[in-house]
Short mmCIF file of C-alpha atoms in Angstrom, two decimals:
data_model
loop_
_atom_site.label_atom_id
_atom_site.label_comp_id
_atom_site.label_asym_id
_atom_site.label_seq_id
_atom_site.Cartn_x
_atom_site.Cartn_y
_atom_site.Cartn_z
CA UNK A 1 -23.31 36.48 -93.14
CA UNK A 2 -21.75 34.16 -90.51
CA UNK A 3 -19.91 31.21 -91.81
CA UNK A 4 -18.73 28.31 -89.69
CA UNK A 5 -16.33 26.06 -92.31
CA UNK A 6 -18.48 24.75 -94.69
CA UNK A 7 -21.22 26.01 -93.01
CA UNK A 8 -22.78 29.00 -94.01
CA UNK A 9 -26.10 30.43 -91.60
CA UNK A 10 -27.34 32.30 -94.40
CA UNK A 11 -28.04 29.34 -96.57
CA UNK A 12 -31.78 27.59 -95.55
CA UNK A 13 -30.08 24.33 -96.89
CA UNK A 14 -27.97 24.74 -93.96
CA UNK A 15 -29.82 25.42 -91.52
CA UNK A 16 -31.86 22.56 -92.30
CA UNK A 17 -28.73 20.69 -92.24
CA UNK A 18 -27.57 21.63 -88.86
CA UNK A 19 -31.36 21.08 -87.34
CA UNK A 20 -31.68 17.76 -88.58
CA UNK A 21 -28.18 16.82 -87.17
CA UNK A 22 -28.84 18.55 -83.73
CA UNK A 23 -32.16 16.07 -83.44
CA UNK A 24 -30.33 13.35 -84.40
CA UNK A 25 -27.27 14.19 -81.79
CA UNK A 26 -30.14 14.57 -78.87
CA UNK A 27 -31.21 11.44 -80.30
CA UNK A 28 -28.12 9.58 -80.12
CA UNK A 29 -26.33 10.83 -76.93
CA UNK A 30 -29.23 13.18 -75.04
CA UNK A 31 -32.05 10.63 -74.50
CA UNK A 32 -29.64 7.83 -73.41
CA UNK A 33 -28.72 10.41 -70.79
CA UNK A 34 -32.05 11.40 -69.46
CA UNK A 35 -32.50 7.49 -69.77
CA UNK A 36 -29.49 6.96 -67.22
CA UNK A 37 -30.87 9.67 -65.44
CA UNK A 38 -34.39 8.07 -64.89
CA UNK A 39 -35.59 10.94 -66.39
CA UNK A 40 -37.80 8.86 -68.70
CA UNK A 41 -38.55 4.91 -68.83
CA UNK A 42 -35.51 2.61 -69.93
CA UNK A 43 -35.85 0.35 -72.40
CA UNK A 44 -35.17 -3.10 -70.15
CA UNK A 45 -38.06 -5.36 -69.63
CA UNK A 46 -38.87 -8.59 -68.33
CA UNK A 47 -37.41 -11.46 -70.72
CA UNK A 48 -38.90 -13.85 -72.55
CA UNK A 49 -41.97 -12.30 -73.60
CA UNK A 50 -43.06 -12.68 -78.24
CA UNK A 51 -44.11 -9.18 -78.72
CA UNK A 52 -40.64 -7.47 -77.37
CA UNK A 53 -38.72 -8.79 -80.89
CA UNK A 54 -41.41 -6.29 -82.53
CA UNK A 55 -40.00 -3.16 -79.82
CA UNK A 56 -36.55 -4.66 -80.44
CA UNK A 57 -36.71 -4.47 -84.56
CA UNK A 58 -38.45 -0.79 -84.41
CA UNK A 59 -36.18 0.82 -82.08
CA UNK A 60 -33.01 -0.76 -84.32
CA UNK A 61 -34.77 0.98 -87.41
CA UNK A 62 -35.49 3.61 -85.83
CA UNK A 63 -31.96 4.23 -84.97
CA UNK A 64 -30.51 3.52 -88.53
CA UNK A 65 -32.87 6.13 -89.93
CA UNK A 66 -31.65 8.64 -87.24
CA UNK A 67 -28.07 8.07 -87.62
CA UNK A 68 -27.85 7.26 -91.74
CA UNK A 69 -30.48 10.08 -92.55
CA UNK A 70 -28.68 12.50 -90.78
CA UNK A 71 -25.25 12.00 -92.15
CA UNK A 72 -27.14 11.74 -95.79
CA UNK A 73 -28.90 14.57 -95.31
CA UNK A 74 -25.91 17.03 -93.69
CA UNK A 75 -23.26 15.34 -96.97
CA UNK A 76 -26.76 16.68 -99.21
CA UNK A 77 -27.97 19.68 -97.53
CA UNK A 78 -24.30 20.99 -96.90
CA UNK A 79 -21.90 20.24 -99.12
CA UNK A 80 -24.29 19.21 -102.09
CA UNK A 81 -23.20 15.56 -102.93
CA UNK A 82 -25.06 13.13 -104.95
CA UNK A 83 -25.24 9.68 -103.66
CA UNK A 84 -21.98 8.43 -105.33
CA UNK A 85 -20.63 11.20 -104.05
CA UNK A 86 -21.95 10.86 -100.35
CA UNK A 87 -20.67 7.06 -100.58
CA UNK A 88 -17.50 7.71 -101.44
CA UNK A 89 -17.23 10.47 -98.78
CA UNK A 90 -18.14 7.42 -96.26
CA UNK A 91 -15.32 5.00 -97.64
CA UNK A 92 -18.37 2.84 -98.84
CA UNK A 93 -17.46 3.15 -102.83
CA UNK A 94 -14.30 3.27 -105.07
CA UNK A 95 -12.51 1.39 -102.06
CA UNK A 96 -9.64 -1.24 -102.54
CA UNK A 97 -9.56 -5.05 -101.30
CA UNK A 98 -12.99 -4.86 -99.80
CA UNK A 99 -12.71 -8.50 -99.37
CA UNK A 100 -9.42 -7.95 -97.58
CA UNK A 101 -10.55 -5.37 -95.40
CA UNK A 102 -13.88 -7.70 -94.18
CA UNK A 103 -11.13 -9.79 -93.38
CA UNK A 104 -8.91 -7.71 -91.26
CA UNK A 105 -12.44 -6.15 -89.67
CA UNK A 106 -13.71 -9.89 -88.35
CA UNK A 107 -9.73 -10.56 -87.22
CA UNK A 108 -10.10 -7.16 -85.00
CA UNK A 109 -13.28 -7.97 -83.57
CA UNK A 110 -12.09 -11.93 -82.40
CA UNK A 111 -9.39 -10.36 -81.24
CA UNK A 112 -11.12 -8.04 -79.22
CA UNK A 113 -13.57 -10.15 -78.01
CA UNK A 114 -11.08 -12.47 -76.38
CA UNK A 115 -9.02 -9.87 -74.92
CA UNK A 116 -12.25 -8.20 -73.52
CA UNK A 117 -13.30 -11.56 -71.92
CA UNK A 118 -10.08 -12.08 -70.30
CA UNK A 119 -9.55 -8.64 -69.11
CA UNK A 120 -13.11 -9.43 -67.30
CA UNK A 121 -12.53 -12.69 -66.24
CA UNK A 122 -8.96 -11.46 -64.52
CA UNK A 123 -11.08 -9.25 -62.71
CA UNK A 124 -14.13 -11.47 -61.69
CA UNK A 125 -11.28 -13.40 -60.07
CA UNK A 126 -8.64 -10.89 -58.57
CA UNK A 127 -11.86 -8.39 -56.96
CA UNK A 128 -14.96 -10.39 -57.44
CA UNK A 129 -16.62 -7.13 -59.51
CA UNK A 130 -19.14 -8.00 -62.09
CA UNK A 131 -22.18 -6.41 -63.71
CA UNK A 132 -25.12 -8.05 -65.22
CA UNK A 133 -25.88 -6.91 -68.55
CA UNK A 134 -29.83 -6.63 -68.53
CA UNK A 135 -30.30 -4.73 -71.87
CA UNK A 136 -28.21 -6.86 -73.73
CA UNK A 137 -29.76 -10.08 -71.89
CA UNK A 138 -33.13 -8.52 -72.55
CA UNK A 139 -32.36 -8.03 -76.41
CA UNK A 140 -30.42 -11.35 -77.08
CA UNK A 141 -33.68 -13.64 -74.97
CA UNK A 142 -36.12 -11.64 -77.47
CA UNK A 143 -34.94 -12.22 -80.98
CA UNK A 144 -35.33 -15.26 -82.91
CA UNK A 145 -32.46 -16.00 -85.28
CA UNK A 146 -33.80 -14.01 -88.03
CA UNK A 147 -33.97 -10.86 -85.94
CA UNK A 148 -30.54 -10.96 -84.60
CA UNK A 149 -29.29 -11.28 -87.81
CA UNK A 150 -31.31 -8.08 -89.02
CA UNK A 151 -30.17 -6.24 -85.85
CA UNK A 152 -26.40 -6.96 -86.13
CA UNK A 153 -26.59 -5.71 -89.40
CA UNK A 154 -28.21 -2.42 -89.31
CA UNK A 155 -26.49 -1.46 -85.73
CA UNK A 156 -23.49 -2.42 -87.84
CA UNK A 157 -24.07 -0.31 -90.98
CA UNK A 158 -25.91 2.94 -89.28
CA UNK A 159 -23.18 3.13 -86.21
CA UNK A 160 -20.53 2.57 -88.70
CA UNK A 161 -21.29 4.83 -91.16
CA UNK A 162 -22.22 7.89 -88.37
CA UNK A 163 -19.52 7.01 -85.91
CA UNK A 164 -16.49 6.29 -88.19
CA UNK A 165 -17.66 7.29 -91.59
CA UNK A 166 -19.33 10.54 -90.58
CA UNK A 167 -18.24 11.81 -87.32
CA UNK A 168 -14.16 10.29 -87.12
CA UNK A 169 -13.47 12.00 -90.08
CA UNK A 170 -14.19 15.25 -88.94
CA UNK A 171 -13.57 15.12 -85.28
CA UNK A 172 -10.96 12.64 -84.96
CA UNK A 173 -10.25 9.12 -83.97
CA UNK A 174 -10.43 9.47 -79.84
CA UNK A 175 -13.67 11.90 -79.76
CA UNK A 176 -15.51 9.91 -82.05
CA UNK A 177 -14.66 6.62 -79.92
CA UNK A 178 -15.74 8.53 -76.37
CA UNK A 179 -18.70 9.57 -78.08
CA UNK A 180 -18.98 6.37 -79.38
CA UNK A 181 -18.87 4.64 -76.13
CA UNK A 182 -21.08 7.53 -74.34
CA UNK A 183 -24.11 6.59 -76.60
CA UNK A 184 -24.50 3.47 -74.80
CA UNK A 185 -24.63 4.84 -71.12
CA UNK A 186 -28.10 3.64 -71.29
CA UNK A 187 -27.25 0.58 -70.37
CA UNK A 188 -26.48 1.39 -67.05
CA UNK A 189 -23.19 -0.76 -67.02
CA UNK A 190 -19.53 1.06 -66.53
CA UNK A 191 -18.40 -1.96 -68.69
CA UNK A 192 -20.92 -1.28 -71.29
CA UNK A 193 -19.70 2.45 -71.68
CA UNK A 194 -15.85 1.42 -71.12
CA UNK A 195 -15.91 -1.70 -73.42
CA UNK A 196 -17.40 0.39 -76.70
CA UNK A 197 -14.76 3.32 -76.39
CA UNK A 198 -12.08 0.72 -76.39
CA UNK A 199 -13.97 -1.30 -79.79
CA UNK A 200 -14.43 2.08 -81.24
CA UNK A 201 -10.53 2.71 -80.68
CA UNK A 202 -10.10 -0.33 -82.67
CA UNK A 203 -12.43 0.00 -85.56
CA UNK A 204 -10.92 4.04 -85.88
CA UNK A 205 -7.56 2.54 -86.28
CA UNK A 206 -8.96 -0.05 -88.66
CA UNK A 207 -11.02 2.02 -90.77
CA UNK A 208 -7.15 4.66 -91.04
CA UNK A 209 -5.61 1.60 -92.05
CA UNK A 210 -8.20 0.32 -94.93
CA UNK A 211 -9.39 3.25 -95.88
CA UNK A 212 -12.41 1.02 -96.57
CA UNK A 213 -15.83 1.63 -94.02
CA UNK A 214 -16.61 -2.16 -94.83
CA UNK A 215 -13.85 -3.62 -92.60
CA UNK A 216 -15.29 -1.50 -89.55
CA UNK A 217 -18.75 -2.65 -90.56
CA UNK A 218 -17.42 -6.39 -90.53
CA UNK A 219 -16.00 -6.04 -87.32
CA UNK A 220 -18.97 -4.84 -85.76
CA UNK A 221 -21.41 -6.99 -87.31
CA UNK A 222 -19.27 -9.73 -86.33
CA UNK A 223 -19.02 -9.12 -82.93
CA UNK A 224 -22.34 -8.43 -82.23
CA UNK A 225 -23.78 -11.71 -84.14
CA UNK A 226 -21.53 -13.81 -82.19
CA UNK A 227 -22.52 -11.82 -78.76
CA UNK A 228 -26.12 -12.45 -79.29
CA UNK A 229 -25.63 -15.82 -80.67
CA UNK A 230 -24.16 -16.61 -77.35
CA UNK A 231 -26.69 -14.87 -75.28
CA UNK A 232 -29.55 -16.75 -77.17
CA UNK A 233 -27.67 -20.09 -76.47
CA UNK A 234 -26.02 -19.97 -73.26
CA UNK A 235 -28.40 -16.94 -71.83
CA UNK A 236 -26.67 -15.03 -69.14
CA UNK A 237 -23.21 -16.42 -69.31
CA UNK A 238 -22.26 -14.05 -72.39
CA UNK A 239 -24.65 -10.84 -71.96
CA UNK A 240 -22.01 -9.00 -70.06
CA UNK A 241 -20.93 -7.01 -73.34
CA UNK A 242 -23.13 -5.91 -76.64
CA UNK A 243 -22.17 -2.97 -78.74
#
């Protein structure tokens, strides 16, 4: 029988496995294709209207269980850990200076935030080019405060763990970023794809320097509270990024 790695086709565990992680890869990157494609309706809606937090908080969960239950299932299905086990494997137990790393991961994201801002502002002004963020403006103008914070914390926790956790440690640092910033071509913004490959760079190289998931988890959640803090606040002026 055919094995591929760790991956053996004669094992039912494994094919399980491998079709639960090809949904959750047409998930991730094929529907935000046929979604730039106008192959089926976006996501981007008029702003300002109650019932969108309610579409906002369903899709988030929706992703987390797609993108956590497939890299629980696959570290199950395939290679037989228990949940310690599977943690561990993600850099999410047994790690050192947690507190240190969170650190280090909000550090990164500042700094990356600022440098992002004035790369984009030295453009505005040298060539005039700028993009509108709709999808971010859309999902910033739609939460109250209690639903950003639940949305900054599960996109934090279920791209972390499936982007650097899962898929950097067995594809490598530069795929995983591309892929990274390829699953958000749905937003329909070069900046928007350009922006996360660059943050996804950054967490990659965090996440081989901790050896601790948490610091990358930091970063992101940190970034994205304080990007739809600002687009709640100041509205358009800040929606030209969200990760």
């Amino acid at each position: 029988m055919k094995t591929f790695g760790v991956v053996n086709l004669g094992n039912p565990r494994h094919i399980l496995a491998i079709i639960i992680m090809a949904m959750a890869f047409f998930y991730i990157f094929g529907l935000p294709v046929l979604n730039f494609l106008h192959l089926i309706e976006g996501s981007i809606s008029p702003v300002g209207r109650a019932d969108h937090e309610t579409k906002v908080l369903f899709q988030i969960s929706l992703n987390t269980l797609v993108m956590i239950g497939s890299v629980f299932s696959w570290l199950k299905l395939v290679h037989n850990y228990n949940l310690n086990a599977i943690l561990g494997s993600l850099k999410l137990k047994d790690v050192k200076n947690t507190h240190v790393a969170m650190v280090y991961g909000v550090s990164a994201s500042l700094f990356f935030m600022i440098g992002m801002y004035m790369i984009l502002s030295l453009v505005y002004i040298l060539t005039g080019f700028k993009q509108e963020n709709r999808l971010a403006l859309w999902i910033g103008e739609s939460l109250s405060w209690v639903g950003i914070i639940i949305v900054s914390v599960l996109a934090a926790f279920s791209e972390e763990i499936f982007f650097r956790g899962y898929l950097q440690e067995r594809i490598g640092l530069f795929p995983a970023a591309f892929l990274f910033g390829f699953a958000h071509i749905s937003y329909q913004n070069i900046v928007q794809v350009v922006a996360p490959i660059v943050f996804g760079i950054i967490l990659g190289v965090l996440l081989i320097k901790t050896k601790n998931l948490y610091s990358t988890i930091s970063a992101h959640f940190s970034f994205n509270l304080i990007q739809l803090t600002f687009i709640k606040i100041v509205t358009a002026a800040f929606s030209s990024i969200f990760i």
